[in-house]
Short mmCIF file of N, CA and C in Angstrom, two decimals:
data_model
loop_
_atom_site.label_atom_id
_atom_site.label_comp_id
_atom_site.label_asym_id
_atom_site.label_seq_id
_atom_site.Cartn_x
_atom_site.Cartn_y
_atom_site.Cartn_z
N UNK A 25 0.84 -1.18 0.00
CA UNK A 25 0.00 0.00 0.00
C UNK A 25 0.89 1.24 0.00
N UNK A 26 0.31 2.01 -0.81
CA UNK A 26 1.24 3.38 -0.98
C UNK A 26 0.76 4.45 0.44
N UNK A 27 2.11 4.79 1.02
CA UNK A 27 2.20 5.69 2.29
C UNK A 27 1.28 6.94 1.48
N UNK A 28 0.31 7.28 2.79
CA UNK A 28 -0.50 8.64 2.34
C UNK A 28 0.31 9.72 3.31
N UNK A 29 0.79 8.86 4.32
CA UNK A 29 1.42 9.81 5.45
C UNK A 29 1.99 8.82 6.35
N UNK A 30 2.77 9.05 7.14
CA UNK A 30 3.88 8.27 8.07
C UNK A 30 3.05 8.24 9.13
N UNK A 31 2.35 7.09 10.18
CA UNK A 31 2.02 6.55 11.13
C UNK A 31 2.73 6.45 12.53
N UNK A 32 2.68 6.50 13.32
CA UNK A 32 3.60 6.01 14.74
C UNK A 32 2.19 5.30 15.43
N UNK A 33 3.17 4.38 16.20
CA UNK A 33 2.44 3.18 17.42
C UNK A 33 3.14 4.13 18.13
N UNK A 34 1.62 3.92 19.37
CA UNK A 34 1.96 4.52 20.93
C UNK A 34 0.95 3.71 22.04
N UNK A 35 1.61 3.47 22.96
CA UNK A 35 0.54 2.96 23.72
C UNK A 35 -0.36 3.52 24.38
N UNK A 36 -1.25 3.21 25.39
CA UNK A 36 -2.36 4.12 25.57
C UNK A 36 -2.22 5.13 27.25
N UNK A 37 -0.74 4.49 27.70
CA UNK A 37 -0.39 5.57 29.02
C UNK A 37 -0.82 7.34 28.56
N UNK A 38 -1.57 7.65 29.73
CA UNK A 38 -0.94 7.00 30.78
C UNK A 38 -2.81 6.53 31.46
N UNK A 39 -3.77 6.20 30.67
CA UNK A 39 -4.95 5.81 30.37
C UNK A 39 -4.63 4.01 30.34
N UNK A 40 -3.94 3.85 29.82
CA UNK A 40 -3.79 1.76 29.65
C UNK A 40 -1.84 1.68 29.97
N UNK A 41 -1.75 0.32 29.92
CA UNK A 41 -0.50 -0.09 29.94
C UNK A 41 0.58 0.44 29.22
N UNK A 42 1.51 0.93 30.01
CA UNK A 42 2.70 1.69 28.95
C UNK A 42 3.73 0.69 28.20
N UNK A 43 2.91 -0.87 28.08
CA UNK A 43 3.82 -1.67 27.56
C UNK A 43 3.72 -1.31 25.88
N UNK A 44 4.85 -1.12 25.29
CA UNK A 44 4.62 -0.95 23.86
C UNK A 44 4.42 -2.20 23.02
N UNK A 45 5.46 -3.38 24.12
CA UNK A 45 5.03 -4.72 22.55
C UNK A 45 3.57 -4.55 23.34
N UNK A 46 2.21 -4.72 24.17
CA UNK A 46 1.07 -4.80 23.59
C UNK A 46 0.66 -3.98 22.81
N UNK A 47 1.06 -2.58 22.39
CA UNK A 47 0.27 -1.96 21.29
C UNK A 47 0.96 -2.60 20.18
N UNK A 48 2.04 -3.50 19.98
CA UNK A 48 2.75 -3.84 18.69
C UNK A 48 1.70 -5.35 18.50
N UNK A 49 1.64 -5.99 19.23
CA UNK A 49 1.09 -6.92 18.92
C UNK A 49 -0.33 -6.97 18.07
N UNK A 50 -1.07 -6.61 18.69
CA UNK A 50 -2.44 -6.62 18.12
C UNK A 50 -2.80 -5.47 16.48
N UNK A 51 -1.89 -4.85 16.33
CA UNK A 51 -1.11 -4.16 15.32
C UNK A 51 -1.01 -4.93 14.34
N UNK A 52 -0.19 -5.80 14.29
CA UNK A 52 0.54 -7.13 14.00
C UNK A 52 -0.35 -8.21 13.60
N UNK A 53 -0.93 -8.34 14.64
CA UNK A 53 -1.95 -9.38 14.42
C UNK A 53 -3.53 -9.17 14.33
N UNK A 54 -4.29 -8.06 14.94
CA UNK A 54 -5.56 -7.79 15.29
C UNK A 54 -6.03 -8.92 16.41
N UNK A 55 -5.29 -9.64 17.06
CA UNK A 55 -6.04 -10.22 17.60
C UNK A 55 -6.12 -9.77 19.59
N UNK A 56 -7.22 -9.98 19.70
CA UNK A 56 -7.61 -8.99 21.19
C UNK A 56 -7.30 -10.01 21.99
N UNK A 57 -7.18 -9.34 23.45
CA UNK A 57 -6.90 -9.88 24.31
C UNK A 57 -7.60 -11.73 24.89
N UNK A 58 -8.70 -11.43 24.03
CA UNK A 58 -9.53 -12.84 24.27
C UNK A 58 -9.75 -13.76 22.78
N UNK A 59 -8.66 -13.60 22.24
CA UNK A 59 -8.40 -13.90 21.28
C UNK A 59 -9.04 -13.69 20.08
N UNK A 60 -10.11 -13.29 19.52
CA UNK A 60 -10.79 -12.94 18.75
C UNK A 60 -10.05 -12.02 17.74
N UNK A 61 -10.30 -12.30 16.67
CA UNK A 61 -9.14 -11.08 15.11
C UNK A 61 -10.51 -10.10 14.78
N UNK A 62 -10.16 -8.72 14.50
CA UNK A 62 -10.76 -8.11 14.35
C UNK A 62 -9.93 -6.84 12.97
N UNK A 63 -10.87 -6.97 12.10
CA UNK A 63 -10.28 -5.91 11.04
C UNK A 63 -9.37 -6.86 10.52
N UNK A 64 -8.98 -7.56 10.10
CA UNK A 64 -7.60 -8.53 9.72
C UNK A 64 -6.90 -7.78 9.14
N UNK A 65 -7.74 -7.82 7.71
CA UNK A 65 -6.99 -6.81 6.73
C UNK A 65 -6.29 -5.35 7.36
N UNK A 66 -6.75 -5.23 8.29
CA UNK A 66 -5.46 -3.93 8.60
C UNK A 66 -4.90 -4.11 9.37
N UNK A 67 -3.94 -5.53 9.52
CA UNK A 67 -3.28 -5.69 10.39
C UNK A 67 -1.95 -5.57 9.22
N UNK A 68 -0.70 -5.04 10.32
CA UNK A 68 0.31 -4.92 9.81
C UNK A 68 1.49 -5.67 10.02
N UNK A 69 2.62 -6.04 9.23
CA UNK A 69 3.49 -6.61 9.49
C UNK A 69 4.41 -6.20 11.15
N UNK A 70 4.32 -7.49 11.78
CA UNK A 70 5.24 -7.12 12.69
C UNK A 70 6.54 -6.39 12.59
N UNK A 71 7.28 -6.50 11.42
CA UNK A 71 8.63 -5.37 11.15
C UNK A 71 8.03 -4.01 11.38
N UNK A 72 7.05 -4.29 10.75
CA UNK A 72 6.15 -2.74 10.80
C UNK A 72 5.89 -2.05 11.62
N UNK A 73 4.86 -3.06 12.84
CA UNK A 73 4.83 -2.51 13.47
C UNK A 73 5.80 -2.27 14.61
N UNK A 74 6.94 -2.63 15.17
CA UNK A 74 8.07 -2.34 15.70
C UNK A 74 8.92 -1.07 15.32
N UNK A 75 9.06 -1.18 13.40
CA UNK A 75 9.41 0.66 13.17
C UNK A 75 8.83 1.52 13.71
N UNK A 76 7.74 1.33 13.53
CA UNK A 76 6.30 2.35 14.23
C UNK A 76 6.72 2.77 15.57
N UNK A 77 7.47 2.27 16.10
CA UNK A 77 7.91 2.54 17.52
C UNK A 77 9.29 3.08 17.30
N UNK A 78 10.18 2.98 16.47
CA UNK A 78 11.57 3.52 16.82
C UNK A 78 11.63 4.69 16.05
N UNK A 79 10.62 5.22 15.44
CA UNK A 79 10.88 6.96 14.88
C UNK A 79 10.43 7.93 15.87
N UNK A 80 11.54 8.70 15.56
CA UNK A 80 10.48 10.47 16.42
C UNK A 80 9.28 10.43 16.47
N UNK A 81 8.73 10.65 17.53
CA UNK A 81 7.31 10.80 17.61
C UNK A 81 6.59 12.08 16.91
N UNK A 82 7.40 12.98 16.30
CA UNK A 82 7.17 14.21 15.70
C UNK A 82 7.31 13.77 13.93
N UNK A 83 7.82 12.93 13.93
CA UNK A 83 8.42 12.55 12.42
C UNK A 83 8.89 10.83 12.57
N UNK A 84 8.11 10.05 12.58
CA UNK A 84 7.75 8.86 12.24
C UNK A 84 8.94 8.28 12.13
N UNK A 85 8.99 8.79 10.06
CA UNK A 85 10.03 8.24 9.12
C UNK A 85 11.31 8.54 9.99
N UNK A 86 11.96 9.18 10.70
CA UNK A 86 13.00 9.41 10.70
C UNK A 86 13.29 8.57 12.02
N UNK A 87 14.29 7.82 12.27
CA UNK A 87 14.70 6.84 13.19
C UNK A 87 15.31 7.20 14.26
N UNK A 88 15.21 6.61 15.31
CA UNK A 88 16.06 7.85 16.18
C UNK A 88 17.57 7.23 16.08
N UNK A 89 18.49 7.99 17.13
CA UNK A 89 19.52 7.07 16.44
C UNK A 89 20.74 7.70 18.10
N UNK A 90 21.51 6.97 18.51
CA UNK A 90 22.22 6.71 19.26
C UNK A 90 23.46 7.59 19.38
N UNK A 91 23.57 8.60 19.37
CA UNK A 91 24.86 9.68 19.35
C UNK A 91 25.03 10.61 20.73
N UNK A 92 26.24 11.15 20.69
CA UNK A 92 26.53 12.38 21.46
C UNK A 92 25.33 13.39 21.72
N UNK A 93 25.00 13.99 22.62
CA UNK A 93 23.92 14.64 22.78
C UNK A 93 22.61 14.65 22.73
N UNK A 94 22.64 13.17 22.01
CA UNK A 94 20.79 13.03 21.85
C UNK A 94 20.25 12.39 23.05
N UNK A 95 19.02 11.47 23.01
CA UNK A 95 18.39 11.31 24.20
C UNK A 95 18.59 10.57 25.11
N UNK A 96 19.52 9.59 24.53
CA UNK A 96 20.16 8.44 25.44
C UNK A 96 18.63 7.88 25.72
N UNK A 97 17.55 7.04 24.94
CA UNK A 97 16.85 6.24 25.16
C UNK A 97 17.13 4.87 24.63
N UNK A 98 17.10 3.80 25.13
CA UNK A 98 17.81 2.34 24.50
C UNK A 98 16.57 1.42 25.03
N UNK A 99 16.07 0.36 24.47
CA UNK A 99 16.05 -0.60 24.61
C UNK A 99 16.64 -2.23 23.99
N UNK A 100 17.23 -2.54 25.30
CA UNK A 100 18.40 -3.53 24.96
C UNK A 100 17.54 -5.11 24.90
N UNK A 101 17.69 -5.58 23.85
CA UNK A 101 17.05 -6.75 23.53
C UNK A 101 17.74 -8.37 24.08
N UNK A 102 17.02 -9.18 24.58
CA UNK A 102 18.02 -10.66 24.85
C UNK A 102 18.07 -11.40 24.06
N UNK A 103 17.41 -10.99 22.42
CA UNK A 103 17.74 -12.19 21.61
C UNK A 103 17.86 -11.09 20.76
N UNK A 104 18.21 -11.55 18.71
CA UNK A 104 18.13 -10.32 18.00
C UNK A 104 16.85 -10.17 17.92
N UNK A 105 16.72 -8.81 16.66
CA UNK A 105 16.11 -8.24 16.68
C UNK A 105 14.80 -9.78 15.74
N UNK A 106 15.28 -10.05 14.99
CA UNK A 106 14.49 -10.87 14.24
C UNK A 106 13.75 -11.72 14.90
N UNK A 107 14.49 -12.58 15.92
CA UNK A 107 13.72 -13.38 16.81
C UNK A 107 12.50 -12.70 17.29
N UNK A 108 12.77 -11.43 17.69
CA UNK A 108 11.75 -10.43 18.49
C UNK A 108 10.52 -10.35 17.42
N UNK A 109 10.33 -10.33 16.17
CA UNK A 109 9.45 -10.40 15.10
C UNK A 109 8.36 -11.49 15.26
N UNK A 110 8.85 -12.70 15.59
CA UNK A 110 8.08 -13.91 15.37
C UNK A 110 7.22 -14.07 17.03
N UNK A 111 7.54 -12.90 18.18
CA UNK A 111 7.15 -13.17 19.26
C UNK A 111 7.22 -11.99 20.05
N UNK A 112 6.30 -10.38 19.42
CA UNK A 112 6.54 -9.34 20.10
C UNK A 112 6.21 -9.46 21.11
N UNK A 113 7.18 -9.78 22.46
CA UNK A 113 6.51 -9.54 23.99
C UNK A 113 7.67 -9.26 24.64
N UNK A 114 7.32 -8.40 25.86
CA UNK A 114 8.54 -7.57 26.39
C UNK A 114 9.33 -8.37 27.39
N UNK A 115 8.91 -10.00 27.18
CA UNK A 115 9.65 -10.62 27.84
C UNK A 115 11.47 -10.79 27.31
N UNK A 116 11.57 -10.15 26.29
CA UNK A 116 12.91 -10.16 25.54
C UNK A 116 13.38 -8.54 25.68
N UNK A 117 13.42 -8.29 26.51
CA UNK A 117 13.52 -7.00 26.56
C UNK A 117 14.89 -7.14 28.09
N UNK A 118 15.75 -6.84 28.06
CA UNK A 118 16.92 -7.12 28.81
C UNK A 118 16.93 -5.79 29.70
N UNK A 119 16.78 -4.81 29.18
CA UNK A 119 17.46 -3.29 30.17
C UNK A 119 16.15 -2.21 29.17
N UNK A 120 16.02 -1.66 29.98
CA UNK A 120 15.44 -0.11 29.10
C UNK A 120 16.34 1.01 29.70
N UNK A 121 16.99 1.85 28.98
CA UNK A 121 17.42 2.77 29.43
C UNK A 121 16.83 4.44 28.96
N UNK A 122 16.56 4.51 29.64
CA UNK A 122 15.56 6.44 29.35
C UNK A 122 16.74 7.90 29.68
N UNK A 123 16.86 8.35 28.49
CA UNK A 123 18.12 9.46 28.84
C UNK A 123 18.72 9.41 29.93
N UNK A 124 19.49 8.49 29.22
CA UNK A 124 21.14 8.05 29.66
C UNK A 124 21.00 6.96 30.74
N UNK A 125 19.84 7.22 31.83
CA UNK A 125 19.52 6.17 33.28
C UNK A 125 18.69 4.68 32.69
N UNK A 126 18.85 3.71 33.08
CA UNK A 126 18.96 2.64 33.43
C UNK A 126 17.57 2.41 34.15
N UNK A 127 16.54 2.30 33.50
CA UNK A 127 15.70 2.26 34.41
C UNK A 127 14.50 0.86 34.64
N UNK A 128 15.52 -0.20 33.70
CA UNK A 128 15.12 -1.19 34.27
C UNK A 128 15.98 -2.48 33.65
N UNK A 129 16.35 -3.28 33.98
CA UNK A 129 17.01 -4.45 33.74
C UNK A 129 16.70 -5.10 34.78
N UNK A 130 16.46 -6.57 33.52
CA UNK A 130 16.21 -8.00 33.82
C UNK A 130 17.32 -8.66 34.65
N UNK A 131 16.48 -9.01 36.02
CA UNK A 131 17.91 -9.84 37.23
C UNK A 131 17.18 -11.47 36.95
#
């Protein structure tokens, strides 16, 4: 499908869970919490929906990216990234770090 305009995934904090793989999942799949698929056809590829999460929230397309002075936000993954495709859940999720601090890793 041809882009009409650049999209971002967000989750629904601070109203629902600030977990992002659940807004990636059902994205991904349409399917709800009680399993039921809804809308199919506009469900999107899991690559997809995971980009949807790593652009500026001001500008989508543009990726954020890991340098001197920027925000120091990371999330550090325990398997690659691909594995993470076939099974978006934040159980693969090793450390989150939020400008520059450390604000959670897996013991």
């Amino acid at each position: 499908r041809p882009p009409v305009c650049r999209w971002a995934l967000s989750t629904d904090a601070p109203f629902g869970r600030p977990d992002p793989w659940a807004a990636m999942r059902p994205a991904a799949t349409r399917r709800t919490a009680s399993g039921a698929v809804l809308a199919a056809a506009e469900a999107i590829g899991a690559a997809e929906a995971l980009t949807m999460f790593l652009g500026e929230a001001s500008a989508p397309a543009t990726p954020r990216r890991i340098e001197p002075g920027g925000r120091g936000d990371l999330c550090v993954l325990s398997v690659p990234p691909h594995q993470v495709l076939h099974d978006l859940d934040a159980e693969h999720v090793a450390a989150t770090v939020v400008a520059g601090e450390v604000v959670y890793a897996r013991r």
